[in-house]
Amino acid sequence: QVQLVESGGAVVQPGRSLRLSCSASGFTFRSYALHWVRQAPGKGLEWVALISYDGSSIYYTDSVKGRFTISRDNAKNTVYLQMNSLRLEDTAVYYCARDFGVPEPIHMLDYWGQGTLVTVSS
Amino acid sequence: DIQMTQSPSSVSAFVGDRVTITCRASQSIGIYLNWYQQRPGKAPKLLIFVASRLQSGVPSRFSGSGSGTDFTLTISSLQPEDFATYYCQRSYSIPITFGQGTRLEI
């Protein structure tokens, strides 16, 4: 069955960096686009980033452009989110999610990981 | 960017009730609207895609309708496990945007 497992969440100080990983199994990883979506404590869902199946197309929400980098390693079935210059408002549970579309994304997220918590605090 | 607005923000209901949640887009999005359920402490789960198609494994008491700017999610007969927050989401365009969520309290 499809599984997405995030890791790398931690407590970090403002301005520091953190890299999240999402390890996938149960499907042909190299055929699917992947997303990162976050949820601040007690708040709603916020889409963060998207990477195409081959990594050639990448998109970000405006608030993380220039600070976050999404990447993938299809040999390791893993997608990453490198987060630099972290801010207090980046505190959230970060989910990775698979896009339903093959191979082009259609922005329908059909499988989600359990999430990893990032806390930015001084 | 297109904004997605859900109503109500929260709703209380009883087991067996019929509940409808509305999502309105700030401009027409055709049928490119998905619905997700998020139970407390859990990851979101896709319920309905392209406005009215039920995701595999989702009970038939869930249904979706609408097009253009106005969409609805209906739960025909509430079950205890339906206590959750529901989000609409616009697809087929970047940035991907979610509604603010509707909390359903049983």
Short mmCIF file of C-alpha atoms in Angstrom, two decimals:
data_model
loop_
_atom_site.label_atom_id
_atom_site.label_comp_id
_atom_site.label_asym_id
_atom_site.label_seq_id
_atom_site.Cartn_x
_atom_site.Cartn_y
_atom_site.Cartn_z
CA GLN A 1 0.00 0.00 0.00
CA VAL A 2 1.03 3.59 -0.52
CA GLN A 3 3.03 4.98 2.37
CA LEU A 4 4.63 8.36 2.93
CA VAL A 5 6.74 8.84 6.04
CA GLU A 6 8.07 12.25 6.96
CA SER A 7 11.03 12.85 9.24
CA GLY A 8 13.37 15.62 10.29
CA GLY A 9 11.08 17.81 12.32
CA ALA A 10 12.68 19.52 15.32
CA VAL A 11 12.80 22.59 17.51
CA VAL A 12 15.03 25.22 15.92
CA GLN A 13 15.86 28.85 16.54
CA PRO A 14 14.76 31.62 14.18
CA GLY A 15 17.18 32.07 11.31
CA ARG A 16 18.43 28.50 11.42
CA SER A 17 17.96 25.74 8.85
CA LEU A 18 16.30 22.35 8.80
CA ARG A 19 15.82 19.64 6.20
CA LEU A 20 12.72 17.48 6.12
CA SER A 21 12.56 14.14 4.34
CA CYS A 22 9.65 12.12 3.07
CA SER A 23 10.27 8.48 2.26
CA ALA A 24 7.79 6.81 -0.05
CA SER A 25 6.83 3.22 -0.74
CA GLY A 26 4.08 1.18 -2.33
CA PHE A 27 3.97 3.01 -5.66
CA THR A 28 6.18 3.97 -8.60
CA PHE A 29 7.71 7.02 -6.98
CA ARG A 30 9.39 8.38 -10.12
CA SER A 31 6.01 8.72 -11.87
CA TYR A 32 4.35 11.09 -9.40
CA ALA A 33 4.62 14.70 -8.39
CA LEU A 34 4.92 15.38 -4.67
CA HIS A 35 3.78 18.25 -2.47
CA TRP A 36 4.60 19.67 0.92
CA VAL A 37 1.65 21.08 2.86
CA ARG A 38 1.85 22.58 6.33
CA GLN A 39 -0.54 23.25 9.18
CA ALA A 40 0.25 25.70 11.94
CA PRO A 41 -1.05 24.75 15.40
CA GLY A 42 -4.82 25.07 15.47
CA LYS A 43 -4.92 26.46 11.94
CA GLY A 44 -5.87 25.30 8.48
CA LEU A 45 -3.92 23.72 5.66
CA GLU A 46 -1.39 25.72 3.66
CA TRP A 47 0.22 24.39 0.51
CA VAL A 48 3.99 24.97 0.54
CA ALA A 49 5.67 23.45 -2.50
CA LEU A 50 5.33 21.09 -5.45
CA ILE A 51 7.92 19.14 -7.40
CA SER A 52 7.16 17.34 -10.63
CA TYR A 53 7.83 13.64 -11.16
CA ASP A 54 11.26 14.27 -12.62
CA GLY A 55 12.15 17.39 -10.64
CA SER A 56 12.06 19.61 -13.69
CA SER A 57 9.18 21.78 -12.47
CA ILE A 58 9.05 23.29 -9.00
CA TYR A 59 6.62 25.72 -7.43
CA TYR A 60 6.39 27.46 -4.06
CA THR A 61 3.95 29.51 -2.12
CA ASP A 62 5.08 33.14 -1.94
CA SER A 63 5.89 33.13 1.77
CA VAL A 64 8.67 30.54 1.39
CA LYS A 65 10.17 31.55 -1.96
CA GLY A 66 13.90 32.13 -1.62
CA ARG A 67 14.02 30.35 1.74
CA PHE A 68 12.73 26.81 1.10
CA THR A 69 13.91 24.33 -1.53
CA ILE A 70 12.06 21.21 -2.55
CA SER A 71 14.00 18.40 -4.18
CA ARG A 72 13.73 14.68 -4.81
CA ASP A 73 15.91 11.63 -5.25
CA ASN A 74 14.06 9.10 -7.37
CA ALA A 75 16.69 6.45 -6.69
CA LYS A 76 15.95 6.72 -2.97
CA ASN A 77 12.17 7.26 -3.28
CA THR A 78 12.54 10.36 -1.16
CA VAL A 79 11.45 13.99 -1.40
CA TYR A 80 13.09 16.72 0.67
CA LEU A 81 12.27 20.17 1.92
CA GLN A 82 15.29 22.29 2.79
CA MET A 83 14.16 25.14 5.00
CA ASN A 84 16.52 28.07 5.54
CA SER A 85 16.12 31.35 7.41
CA LEU A 86 13.32 29.86 9.46
CA ARG A 87 10.80 32.22 11.01
CA LEU A 88 8.45 31.90 13.95
CA GLU A 89 5.55 31.70 11.50
CA ASP A 90 7.03 28.57 9.89
CA THR A 91 6.05 26.60 12.99
CA ALA A 92 3.74 23.85 11.76
CA VAL A 93 3.19 20.20 11.07
CA TYR A 94 4.62 19.54 7.62
CA TYR A 95 2.95 16.89 5.50
CA CYS A 96 4.16 15.42 2.27
CA ALA A 97 1.46 14.32 -0.13
CA ARG A 98 1.29 12.55 -3.46
CA ASP A 99 -0.35 14.17 -6.46
CA PHE A 100 -2.96 11.98 -8.13
CA GLY A 101 -1.90 12.92 -11.65
CA VAL A 102 0.49 10.76 -13.68
CA PRO A 103 2.90 11.99 -14.83
CA GLU A 104 1.75 15.61 -14.81
CA PRO A 105 0.32 16.94 -11.54
CA ILE A 106 -3.36 17.84 -11.31
CA HIS A 107 -3.08 19.20 -7.77
CA MET A 108 -5.27 16.57 -6.21
CA LEU A 109 -3.53 15.11 -3.16
CA ASP A 110 -4.56 11.49 -2.81
CA TYR A 111 -2.13 10.16 -0.18
CA TRP A 112 -0.63 11.98 2.77
CA GLY A 113 2.04 11.18 5.31
CA GLN A 114 1.47 11.47 9.04
CA GLY A 115 3.37 14.75 9.26
CA THR A 116 6.44 16.00 11.10
CA LEU A 117 6.42 18.93 13.53
CA VAL A 118 8.71 21.89 13.03
CA THR A 119 8.85 24.36 15.90
CA VAL A 120 10.69 27.63 15.41
CA SER A 121 11.36 29.20 18.77
CA SER A 122 14.02 31.23 20.49
CA ASP B 1 -4.85 34.45 -6.34
CA ILE B 2 -8.24 32.78 -6.14
CA GLN B 3 -9.59 32.67 -2.62
CA MET B 4 -11.66 29.79 -1.27
CA THR B 5 -14.23 30.58 1.42
CA GLN B 6 -16.07 27.89 3.36
CA SER B 7 -19.24 28.23 5.36
CA PRO B 8 -20.07 27.68 8.06
CA SER B 9 -16.79 27.74 10.00
CA SER B 10 -18.26 25.24 12.42
CA VAL B 11 -21.45 23.27 12.71
CA SER B 12 -22.99 21.06 15.37
CA ALA B 13 -25.15 18.13 14.40
CA PHE B 14 -26.48 14.80 15.61
CA VAL B 15 -25.84 11.28 14.39
CA GLY B 16 -28.19 10.63 11.50
CA ASP B 17 -28.47 14.28 10.46
CA ARG B 18 -27.89 15.53 6.95
CA VAL B 19 -25.19 18.20 6.82
CA THR B 20 -24.12 20.48 3.98
CA ILE B 21 -20.92 22.49 3.83
CA THR B 22 -20.40 25.20 1.25
CA CYS B 23 -17.25 26.36 -0.50
CA ARG B 24 -17.16 29.49 -2.65
CA ALA B 25 -14.36 30.48 -4.99
CA SER B 26 -13.57 34.13 -5.64
CA GLN B 27 -13.73 33.43 -9.37
CA SER B 28 -14.83 30.54 -11.52
CA ILE B 29 -12.80 27.35 -11.19
CA GLY B 30 -14.96 25.04 -13.29
CA ILE B 31 -15.23 21.71 -11.49
CA TYR B 32 -11.66 21.73 -10.17
CA LEU B 33 -12.57 21.43 -6.54
CA ASN B 34 -11.61 18.74 -4.06
CA TRP B 35 -12.76 17.99 -0.52
CA TYR B 36 -10.67 16.59 2.32
CA GLN B 37 -11.52 15.28 5.76
CA GLN B 38 -9.13 15.72 8.67
CA ARG B 39 -9.84 13.93 11.89
CA PRO B 40 -8.18 15.31 15.05
CA GLY B 41 -4.47 14.55 15.16
CA LYS B 42 -4.53 12.85 11.77
CA ALA B 43 -3.47 13.68 8.24
CA PRO B 44 -6.04 14.94 5.75
CA LYS B 45 -7.83 12.38 3.62
CA LEU B 46 -9.15 12.95 0.12
CA LEU B 47 -12.92 12.48 -0.02
CA ILE B 48 -14.14 13.97 -3.28
CA PHE B 49 -12.36 15.20 -6.39
CA VAL B 50 -13.41 17.28 -9.38
CA ALA B 51 -16.39 18.48 -7.39
CA SER B 52 -18.44 15.30 -7.34
CA ARG B 53 -16.37 12.16 -7.77
CA LEU B 54 -16.03 9.98 -4.69
CA GLN B 55 -12.53 8.78 -3.88
CA SER B 56 -12.16 5.02 -3.65
CA GLY B 57 -13.15 3.67 -0.25
CA VAL B 58 -15.12 6.73 0.83
CA PRO B 59 -18.63 5.92 2.08
CA SER B 60 -21.48 6.79 -0.23
CA ARG B 61 -23.08 9.04 2.38
CA PHE B 62 -20.57 11.65 1.22
CA SER B 63 -21.39 13.55 -1.95
CA GLY B 64 -20.25 16.70 -3.67
CA SER B 65 -21.77 19.04 -6.18
CA GLY B 66 -21.29 22.38 -7.83
CA SER B 67 -19.35 24.15 -10.52
CA GLY B 68 -18.05 27.59 -11.27
CA THR B 69 -17.83 29.39 -7.94
CA ASP B 70 -20.22 27.51 -5.66
CA PHE B 71 -19.71 24.00 -4.33
CA THR B 72 -21.22 21.83 -1.63
CA LEU B 73 -20.19 18.79 0.38
CA THR B 74 -23.11 16.83 1.79
CA ILE B 75 -23.07 14.07 4.36
CA SER B 76 -26.43 12.36 4.10
CA SER B 77 -26.57 10.59 7.46
CA LEU B 78 -23.89 11.56 9.95
CA GLN B 79 -21.91 8.86 11.68
CA PRO B 80 -19.79 9.34 14.84
CA GLU B 81 -16.57 8.96 12.83
CA ASP B 82 -17.51 11.95 10.68
CA PHE B 83 -16.52 14.28 13.51
CA ALA B 84 -13.71 16.11 11.73
CA THR B 85 -12.70 19.25 9.94
CA TYR B 86 -13.45 19.48 6.23
CA TYR B 87 -11.45 21.49 3.71
CA CYS B 88 -12.13 22.40 0.14
CA GLN B 89 -9.20 22.89 -2.23
CA ARG B 90 -8.85 24.32 -5.69
CA SER B 91 -6.83 22.21 -8.10
CA TYR B 92 -5.35 22.49 -11.58
CA SER B 93 -3.65 25.77 -10.79
CA ILE B 94 -0.78 27.18 -8.80
CA PRO B 95 -0.86 28.37 -6.07
CA ILE B 96 -2.94 25.57 -4.60
CA THR B 97 -5.37 27.06 -2.14
CA PHE B 98 -7.48 25.53 0.61
CA GLY B 99 -10.58 26.87 2.27
CA GLN B 100 -10.23 27.81 5.92
CA GLY B 101 -11.99 24.63 7.05
CA THR B 102 -15.34 23.68 8.53
CA ARG B 103 -15.32 21.96 11.88
CA LEU B 104 -18.11 19.42 12.26
CA GLU B 105 -19.06 18.62 15.81
CA ILE B 106 -21.33 15.69 16.48
#
